[in-house]
PDB file of C-alpha atoms in Angstrom:
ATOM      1  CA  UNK A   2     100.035  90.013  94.182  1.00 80.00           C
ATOM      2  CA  UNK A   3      96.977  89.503  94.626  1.00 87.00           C
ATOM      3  CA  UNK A   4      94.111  91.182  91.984  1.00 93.00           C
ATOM      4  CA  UNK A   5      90.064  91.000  92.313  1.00 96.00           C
ATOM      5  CA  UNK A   6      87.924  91.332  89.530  1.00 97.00           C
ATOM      6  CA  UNK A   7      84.198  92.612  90.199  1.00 98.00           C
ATOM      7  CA  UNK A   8      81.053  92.277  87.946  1.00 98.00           C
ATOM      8  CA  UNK A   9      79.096  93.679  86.645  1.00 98.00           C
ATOM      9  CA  UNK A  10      80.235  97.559  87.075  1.00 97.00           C
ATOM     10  CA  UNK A  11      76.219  98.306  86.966  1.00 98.00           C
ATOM     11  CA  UNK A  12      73.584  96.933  88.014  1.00 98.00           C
ATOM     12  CA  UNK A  13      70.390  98.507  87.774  1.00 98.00           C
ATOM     13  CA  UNK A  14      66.880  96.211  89.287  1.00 98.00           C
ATOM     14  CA  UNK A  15      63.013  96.878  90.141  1.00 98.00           C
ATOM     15  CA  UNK A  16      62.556  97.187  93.445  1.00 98.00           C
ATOM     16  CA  UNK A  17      61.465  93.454  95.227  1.00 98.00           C
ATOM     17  CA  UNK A  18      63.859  91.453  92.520  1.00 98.00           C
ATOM     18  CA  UNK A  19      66.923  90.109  93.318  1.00 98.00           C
ATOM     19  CA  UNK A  20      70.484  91.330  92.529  1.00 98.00           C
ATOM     20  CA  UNK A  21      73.849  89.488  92.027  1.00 98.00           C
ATOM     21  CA  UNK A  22      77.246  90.799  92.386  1.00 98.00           C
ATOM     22  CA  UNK A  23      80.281  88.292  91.112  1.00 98.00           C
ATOM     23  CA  UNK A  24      84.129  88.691  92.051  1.00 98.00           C
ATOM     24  CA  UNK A  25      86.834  86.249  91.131  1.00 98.00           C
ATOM     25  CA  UNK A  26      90.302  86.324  93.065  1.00 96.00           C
ATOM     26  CA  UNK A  27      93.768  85.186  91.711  1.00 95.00           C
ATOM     27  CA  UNK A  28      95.621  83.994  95.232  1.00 92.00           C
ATOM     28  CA  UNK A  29      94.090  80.611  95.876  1.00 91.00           C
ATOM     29  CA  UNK A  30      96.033  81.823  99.532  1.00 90.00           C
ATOM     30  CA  UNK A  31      92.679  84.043 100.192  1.00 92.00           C
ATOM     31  CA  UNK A  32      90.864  83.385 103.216  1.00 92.00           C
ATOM     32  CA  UNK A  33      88.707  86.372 103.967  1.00 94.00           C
ATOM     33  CA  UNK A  34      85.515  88.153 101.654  1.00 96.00           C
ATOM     34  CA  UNK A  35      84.184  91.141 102.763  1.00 97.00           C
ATOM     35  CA  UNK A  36      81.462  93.166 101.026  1.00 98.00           C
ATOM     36  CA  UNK A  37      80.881  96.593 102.003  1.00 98.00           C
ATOM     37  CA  UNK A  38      78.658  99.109 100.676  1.00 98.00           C
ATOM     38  CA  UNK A  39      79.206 102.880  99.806  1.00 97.00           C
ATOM     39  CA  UNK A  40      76.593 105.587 100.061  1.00 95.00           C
ATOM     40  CA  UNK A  41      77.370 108.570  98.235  1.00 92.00           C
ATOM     41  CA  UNK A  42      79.667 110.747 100.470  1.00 89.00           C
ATOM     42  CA  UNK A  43      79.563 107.798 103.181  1.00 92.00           C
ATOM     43  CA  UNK A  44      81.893 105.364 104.454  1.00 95.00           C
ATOM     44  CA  UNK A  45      82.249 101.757 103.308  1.00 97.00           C
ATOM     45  CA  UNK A  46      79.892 100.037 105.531  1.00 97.00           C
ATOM     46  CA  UNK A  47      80.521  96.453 106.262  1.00 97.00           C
ATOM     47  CA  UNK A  48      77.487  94.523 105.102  1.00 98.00           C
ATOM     48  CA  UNK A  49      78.521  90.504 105.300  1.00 98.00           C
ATOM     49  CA  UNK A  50      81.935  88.786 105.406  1.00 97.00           C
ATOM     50  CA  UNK A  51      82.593  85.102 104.996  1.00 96.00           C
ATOM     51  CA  UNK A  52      85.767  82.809 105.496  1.00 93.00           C
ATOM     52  CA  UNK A  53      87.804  80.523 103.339  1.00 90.00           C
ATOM     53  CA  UNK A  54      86.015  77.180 105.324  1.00 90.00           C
ATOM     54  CA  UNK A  55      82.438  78.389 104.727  1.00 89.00           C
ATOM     55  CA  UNK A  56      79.969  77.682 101.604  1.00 92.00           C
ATOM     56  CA  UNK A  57      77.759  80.747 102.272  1.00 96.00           C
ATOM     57  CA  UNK A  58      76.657  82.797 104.799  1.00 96.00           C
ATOM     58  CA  UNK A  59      73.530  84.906 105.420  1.00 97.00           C
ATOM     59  CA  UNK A  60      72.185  87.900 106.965  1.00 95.00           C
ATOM     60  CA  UNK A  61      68.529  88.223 106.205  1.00 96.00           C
ATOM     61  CA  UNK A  62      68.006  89.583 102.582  1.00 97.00           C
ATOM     62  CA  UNK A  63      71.749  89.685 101.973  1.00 98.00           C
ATOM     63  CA  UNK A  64      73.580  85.888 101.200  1.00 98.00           C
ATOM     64  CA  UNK A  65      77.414  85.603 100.094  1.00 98.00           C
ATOM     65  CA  UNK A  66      78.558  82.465  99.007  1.00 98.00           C
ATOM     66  CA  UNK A  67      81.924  81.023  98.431  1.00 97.00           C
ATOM     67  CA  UNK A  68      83.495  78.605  95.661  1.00 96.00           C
ATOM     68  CA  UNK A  69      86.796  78.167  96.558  1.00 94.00           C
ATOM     69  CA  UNK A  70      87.530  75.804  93.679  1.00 94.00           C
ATOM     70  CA  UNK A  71      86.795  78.363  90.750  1.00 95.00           C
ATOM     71  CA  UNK A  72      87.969  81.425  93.363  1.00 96.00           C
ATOM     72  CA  UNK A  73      85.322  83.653  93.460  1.00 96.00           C
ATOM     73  CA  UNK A  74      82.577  84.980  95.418  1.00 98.00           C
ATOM     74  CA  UNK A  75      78.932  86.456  94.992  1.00 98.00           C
ATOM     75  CA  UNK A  76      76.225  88.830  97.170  1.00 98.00           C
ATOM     76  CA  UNK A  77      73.170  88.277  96.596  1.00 98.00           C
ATOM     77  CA  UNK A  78      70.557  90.963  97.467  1.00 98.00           C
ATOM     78  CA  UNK A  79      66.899  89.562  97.751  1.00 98.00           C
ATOM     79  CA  UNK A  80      63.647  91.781  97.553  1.00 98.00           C
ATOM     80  CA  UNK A  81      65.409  94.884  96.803  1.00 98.00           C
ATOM     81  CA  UNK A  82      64.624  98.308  97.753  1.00 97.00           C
ATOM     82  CA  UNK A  83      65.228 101.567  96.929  1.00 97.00           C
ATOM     83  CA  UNK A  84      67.405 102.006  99.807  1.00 97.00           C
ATOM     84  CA  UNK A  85      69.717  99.188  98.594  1.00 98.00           C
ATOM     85  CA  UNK A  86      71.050 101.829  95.741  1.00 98.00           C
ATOM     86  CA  UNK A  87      74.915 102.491  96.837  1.00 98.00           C
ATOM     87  CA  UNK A  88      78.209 101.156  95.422  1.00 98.00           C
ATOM     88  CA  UNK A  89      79.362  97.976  96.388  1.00 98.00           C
ATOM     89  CA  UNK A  90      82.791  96.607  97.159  1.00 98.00           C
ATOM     90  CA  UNK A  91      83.911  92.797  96.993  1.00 98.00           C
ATOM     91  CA  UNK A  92      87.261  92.593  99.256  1.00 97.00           C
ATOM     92  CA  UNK A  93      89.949  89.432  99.712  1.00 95.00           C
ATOM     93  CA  UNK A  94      92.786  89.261 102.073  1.00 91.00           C
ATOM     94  CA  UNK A  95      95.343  86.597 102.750  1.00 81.00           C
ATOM     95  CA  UNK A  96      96.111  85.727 106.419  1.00 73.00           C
ATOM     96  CA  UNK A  97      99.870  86.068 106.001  1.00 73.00           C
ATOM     97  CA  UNK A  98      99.562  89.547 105.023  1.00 72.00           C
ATOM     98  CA  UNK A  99      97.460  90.871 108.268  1.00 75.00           C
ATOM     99  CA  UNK A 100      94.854  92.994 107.299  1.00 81.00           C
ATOM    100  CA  UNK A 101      95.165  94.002 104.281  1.00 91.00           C
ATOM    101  CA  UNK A 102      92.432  94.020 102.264  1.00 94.00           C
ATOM    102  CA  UNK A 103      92.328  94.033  98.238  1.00 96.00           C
ATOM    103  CA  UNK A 104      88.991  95.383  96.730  1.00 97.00           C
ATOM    104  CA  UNK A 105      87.263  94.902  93.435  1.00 97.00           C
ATOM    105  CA  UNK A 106      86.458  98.108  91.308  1.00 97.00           C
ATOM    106  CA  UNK A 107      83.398  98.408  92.545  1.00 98.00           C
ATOM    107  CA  UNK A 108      79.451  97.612  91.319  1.00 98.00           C
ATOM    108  CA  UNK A 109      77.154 100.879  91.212  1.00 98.00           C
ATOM    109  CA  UNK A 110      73.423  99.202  92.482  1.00 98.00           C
ATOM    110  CA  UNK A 111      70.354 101.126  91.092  1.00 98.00           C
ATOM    111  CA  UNK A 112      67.310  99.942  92.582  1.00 98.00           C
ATOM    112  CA  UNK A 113      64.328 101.168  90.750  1.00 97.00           C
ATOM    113  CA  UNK A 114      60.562 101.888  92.305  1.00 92.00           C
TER     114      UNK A 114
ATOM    115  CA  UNK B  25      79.825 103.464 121.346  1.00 60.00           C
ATOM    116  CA  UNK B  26      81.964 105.916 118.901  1.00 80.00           C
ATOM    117  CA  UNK B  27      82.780 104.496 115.757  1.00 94.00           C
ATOM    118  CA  UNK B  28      86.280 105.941 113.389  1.00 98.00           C
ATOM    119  CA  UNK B  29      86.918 108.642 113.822  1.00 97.00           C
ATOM    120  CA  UNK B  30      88.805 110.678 111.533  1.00 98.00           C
ATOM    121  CA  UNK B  31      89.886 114.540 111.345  1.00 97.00           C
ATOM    122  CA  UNK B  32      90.043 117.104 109.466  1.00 97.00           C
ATOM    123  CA  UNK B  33      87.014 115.781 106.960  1.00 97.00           C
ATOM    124  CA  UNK B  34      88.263 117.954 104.404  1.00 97.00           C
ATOM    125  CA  UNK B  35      91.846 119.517 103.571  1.00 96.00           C
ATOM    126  CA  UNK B  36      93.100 121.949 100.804  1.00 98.00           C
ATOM    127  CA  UNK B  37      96.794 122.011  99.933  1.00 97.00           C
ATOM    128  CA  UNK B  38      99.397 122.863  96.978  1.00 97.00           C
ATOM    129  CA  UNK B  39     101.730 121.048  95.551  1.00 97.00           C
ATOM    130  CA  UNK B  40     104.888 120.201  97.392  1.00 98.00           C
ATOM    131  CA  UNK B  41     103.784 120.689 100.886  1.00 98.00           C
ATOM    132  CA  UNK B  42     102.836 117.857 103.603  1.00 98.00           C
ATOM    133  CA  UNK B  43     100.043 117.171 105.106  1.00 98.00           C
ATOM    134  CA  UNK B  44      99.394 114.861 108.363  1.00 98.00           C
ATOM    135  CA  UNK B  45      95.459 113.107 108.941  1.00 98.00           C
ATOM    136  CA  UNK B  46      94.980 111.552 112.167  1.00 98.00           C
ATOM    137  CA  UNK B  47      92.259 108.765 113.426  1.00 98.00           C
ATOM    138  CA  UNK B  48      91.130 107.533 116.214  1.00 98.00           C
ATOM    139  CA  UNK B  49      90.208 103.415 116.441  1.00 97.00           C
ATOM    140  CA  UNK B  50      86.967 101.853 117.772  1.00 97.00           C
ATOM    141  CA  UNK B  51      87.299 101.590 121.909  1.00 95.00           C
ATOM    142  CA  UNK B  52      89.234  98.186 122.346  1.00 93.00           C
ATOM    143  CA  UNK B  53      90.379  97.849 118.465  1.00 95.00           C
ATOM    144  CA  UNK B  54      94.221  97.517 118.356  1.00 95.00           C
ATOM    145  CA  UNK B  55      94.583  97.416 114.536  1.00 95.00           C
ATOM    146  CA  UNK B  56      94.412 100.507 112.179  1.00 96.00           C
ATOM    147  CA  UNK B  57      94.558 100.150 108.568  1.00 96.00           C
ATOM    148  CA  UNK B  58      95.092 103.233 105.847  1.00 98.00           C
ATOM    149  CA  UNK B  59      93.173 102.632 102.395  1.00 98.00           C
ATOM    150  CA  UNK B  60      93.636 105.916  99.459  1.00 98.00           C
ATOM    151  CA  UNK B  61      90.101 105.952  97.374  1.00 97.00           C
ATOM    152  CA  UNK B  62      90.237 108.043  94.208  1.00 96.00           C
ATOM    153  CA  UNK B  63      87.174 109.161  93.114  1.00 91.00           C
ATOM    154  CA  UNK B  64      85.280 105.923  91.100  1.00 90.00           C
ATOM    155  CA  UNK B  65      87.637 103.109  92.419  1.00 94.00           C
ATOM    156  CA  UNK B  66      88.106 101.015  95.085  1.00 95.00           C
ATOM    157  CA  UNK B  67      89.975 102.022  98.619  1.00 97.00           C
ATOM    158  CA  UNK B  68      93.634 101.229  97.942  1.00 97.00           C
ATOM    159  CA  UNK B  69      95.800  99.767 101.012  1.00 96.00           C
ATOM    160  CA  UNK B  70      98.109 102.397 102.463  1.00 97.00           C
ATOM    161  CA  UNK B  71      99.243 100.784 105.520  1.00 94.00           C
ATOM    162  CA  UNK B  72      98.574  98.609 108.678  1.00 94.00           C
ATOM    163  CA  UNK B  73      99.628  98.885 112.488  1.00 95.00           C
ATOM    164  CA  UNK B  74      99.179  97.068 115.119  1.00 93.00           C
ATOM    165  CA  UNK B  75      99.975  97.328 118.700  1.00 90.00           C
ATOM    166  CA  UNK B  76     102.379 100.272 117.464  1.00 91.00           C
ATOM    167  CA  UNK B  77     104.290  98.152 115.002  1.00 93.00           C
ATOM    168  CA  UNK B  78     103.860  98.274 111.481  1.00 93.00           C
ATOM    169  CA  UNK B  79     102.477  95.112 109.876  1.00 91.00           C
ATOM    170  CA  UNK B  80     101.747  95.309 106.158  1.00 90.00           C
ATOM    171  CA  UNK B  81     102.478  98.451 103.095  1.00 93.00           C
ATOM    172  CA  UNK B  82     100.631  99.037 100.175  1.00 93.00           C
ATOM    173  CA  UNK B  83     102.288  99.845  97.194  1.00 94.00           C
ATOM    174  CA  UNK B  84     102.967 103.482  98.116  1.00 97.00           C
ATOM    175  CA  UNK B  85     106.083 105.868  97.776  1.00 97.00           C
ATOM    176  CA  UNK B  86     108.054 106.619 100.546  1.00 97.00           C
ATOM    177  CA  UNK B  87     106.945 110.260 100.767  1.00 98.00           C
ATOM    178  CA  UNK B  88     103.719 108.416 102.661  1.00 98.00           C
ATOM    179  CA  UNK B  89     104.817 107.379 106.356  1.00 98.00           C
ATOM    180  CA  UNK B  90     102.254 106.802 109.307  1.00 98.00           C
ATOM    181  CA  UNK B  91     102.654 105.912 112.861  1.00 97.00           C
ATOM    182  CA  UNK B  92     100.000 104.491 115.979  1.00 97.00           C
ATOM    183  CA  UNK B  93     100.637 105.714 118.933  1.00 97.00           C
ATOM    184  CA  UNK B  94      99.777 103.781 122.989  1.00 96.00           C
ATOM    185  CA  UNK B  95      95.991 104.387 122.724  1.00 96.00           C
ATOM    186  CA  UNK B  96      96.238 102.990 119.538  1.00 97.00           C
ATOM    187  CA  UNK B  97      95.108 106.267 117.547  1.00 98.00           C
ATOM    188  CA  UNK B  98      97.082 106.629 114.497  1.00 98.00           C
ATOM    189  CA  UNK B  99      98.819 109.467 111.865  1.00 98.00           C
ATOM    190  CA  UNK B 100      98.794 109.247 107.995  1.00 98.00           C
ATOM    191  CA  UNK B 101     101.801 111.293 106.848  1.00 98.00           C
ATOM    192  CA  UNK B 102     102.275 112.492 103.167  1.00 98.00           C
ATOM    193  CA  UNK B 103     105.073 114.671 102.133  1.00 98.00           C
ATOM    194  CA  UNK B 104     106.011 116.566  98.976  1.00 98.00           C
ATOM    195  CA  UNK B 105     102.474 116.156  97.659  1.00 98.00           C
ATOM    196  CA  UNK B 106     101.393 115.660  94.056  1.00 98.00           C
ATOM    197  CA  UNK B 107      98.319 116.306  91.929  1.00 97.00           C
ATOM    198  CA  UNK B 108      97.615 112.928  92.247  1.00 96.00           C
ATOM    199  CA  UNK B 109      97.528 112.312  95.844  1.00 98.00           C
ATOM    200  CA  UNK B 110      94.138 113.941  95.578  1.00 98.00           C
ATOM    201  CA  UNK B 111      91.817 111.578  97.188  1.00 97.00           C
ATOM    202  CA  UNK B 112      89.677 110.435 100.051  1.00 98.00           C
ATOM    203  CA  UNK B 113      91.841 108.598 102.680  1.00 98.00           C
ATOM    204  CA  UNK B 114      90.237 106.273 104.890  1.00 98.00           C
ATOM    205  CA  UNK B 115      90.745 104.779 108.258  1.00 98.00           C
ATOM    206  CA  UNK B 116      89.770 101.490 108.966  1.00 97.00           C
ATOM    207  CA  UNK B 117      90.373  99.648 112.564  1.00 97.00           C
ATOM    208  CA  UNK B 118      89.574  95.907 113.957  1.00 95.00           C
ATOM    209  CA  UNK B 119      90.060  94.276 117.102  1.00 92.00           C
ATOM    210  CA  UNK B 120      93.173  92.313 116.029  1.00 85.00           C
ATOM    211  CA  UNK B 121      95.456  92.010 113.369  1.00 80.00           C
ATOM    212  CA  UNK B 122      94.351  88.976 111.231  1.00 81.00           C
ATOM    213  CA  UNK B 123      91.703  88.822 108.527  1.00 81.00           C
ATOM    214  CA  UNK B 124      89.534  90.552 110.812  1.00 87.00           C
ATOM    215  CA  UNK B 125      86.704  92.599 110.009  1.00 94.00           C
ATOM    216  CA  UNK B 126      86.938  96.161 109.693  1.00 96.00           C
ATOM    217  CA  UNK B 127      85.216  99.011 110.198  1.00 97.00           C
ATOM    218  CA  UNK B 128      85.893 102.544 108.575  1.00 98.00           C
ATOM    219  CA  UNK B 129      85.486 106.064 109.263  1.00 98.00           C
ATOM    220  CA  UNK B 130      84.144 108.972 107.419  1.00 96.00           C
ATOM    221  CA  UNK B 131      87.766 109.801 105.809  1.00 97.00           C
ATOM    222  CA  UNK B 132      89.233 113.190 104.757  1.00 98.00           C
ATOM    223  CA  UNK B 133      88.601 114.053 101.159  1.00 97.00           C
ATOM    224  CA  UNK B 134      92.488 115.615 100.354  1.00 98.00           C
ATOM    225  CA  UNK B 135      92.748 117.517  97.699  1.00 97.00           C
ATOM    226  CA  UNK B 136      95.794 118.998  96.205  1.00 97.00           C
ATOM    227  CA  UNK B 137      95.928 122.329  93.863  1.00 94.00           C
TER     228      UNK B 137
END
């Protein structure tokens, strides 16, 4: 089935630089990246998404881009700030299999001031 | 507009008895999705119905069932419970069935004694 790796598992910035998340998936079938991001005690929040037939996408200080080639798929986080500190989730689903979504372990975002 | 909403937030139970969580979708999503997230990993997929018709299982035992009813709320069943079914179970809908984006509620945080 299909497995996502996520890296790194920490991450810790100064506010106002930039931060990178990585994931890699092993079903070259994926066609759908979510990233969502997890407040302490919060729901996964939906942040950016991006589909199998696009490069990269982007949503103000948030960009996710897309190699389908080598399978995986970044966020990148410009200007950080403080409020950017949560847990984030890289997600992959395959459109045979509805909905369901498979998530990387997570990456815990500390954003320094 | 509501988001996902999910009830009860929090539930304590012993081993061996069942439990039942219920949510209710975003107004016009027809898709609900189940995801388990233990404490330090990423939400695990559960289930996913649509239009009242199962359409994708996790890697779950039997002893976890789940059903969507007309107005496309939905039930998470779990029976015989273990230790290790202590987690926070999450709701997610979307408007249709198909590597679609999805939206979460606040979850219940189950835990088992």
């Amino acid at each position: 089935g299909e497995n996502v790796e996520q890296h790194p598992s920490t991450l810790s910035v100064q506010e106002g630089d930039s931060a990178v998340i990585k994931c890699t998936y092993s079903d070259s079938a994926s066609n759908y990246f979510p990233w969502y991001k997890q407040e302490l005690g919060k729901r996964p929040q939906l942040i950016i998404d991006i589909r199998s037939n696009v490069g990269e996408k982007k949503d103000q200080r948030i960009a996710v881009t897309l190699n389908k080639t080598a399978k995986h798929f970044s966020l990148h986080i410009t200007e950080t700030q403080p409020e950017d500190s949560a847990v984030y989730f890289c997600a992959a689903s395959i459109s045979e299999y509805g909905n369901k979504l498979v998530f990387g372990a997570g990456t815990i975002l500390r954003v320094k001031s | 507009d509501a988001g996902v909403t999910q009830s009860p937030t929090h539930l304590i139970k012993t081993r061996g008895q069942q439990v039942t969580l219920r949510c209710s979708p975003i107004s016009g999503h027809k898709s609900v999705s189940w995801y388990q997230q233990v404490l330090g990993q990423g939400p695990q997929f559960i289930f996913q119905y649509y239009e009242k018709e199962e359409r994708g299982r996790g890697n779950f035992p039997d002893r976890f069932s789940a059903r969507q009813f007309p107005n496309y709320s939905s039930e998470l069943n779990v029976n015989a419970l273990l230790l290790g079914d202590s987690a926070l179970y999450l709701c997610a809908s979307s408007e249709r069935t198909v590597n679609q984006p999805q939206h979460f509620g606040d979850g219940t945080r189950l835990s088992i004694l």
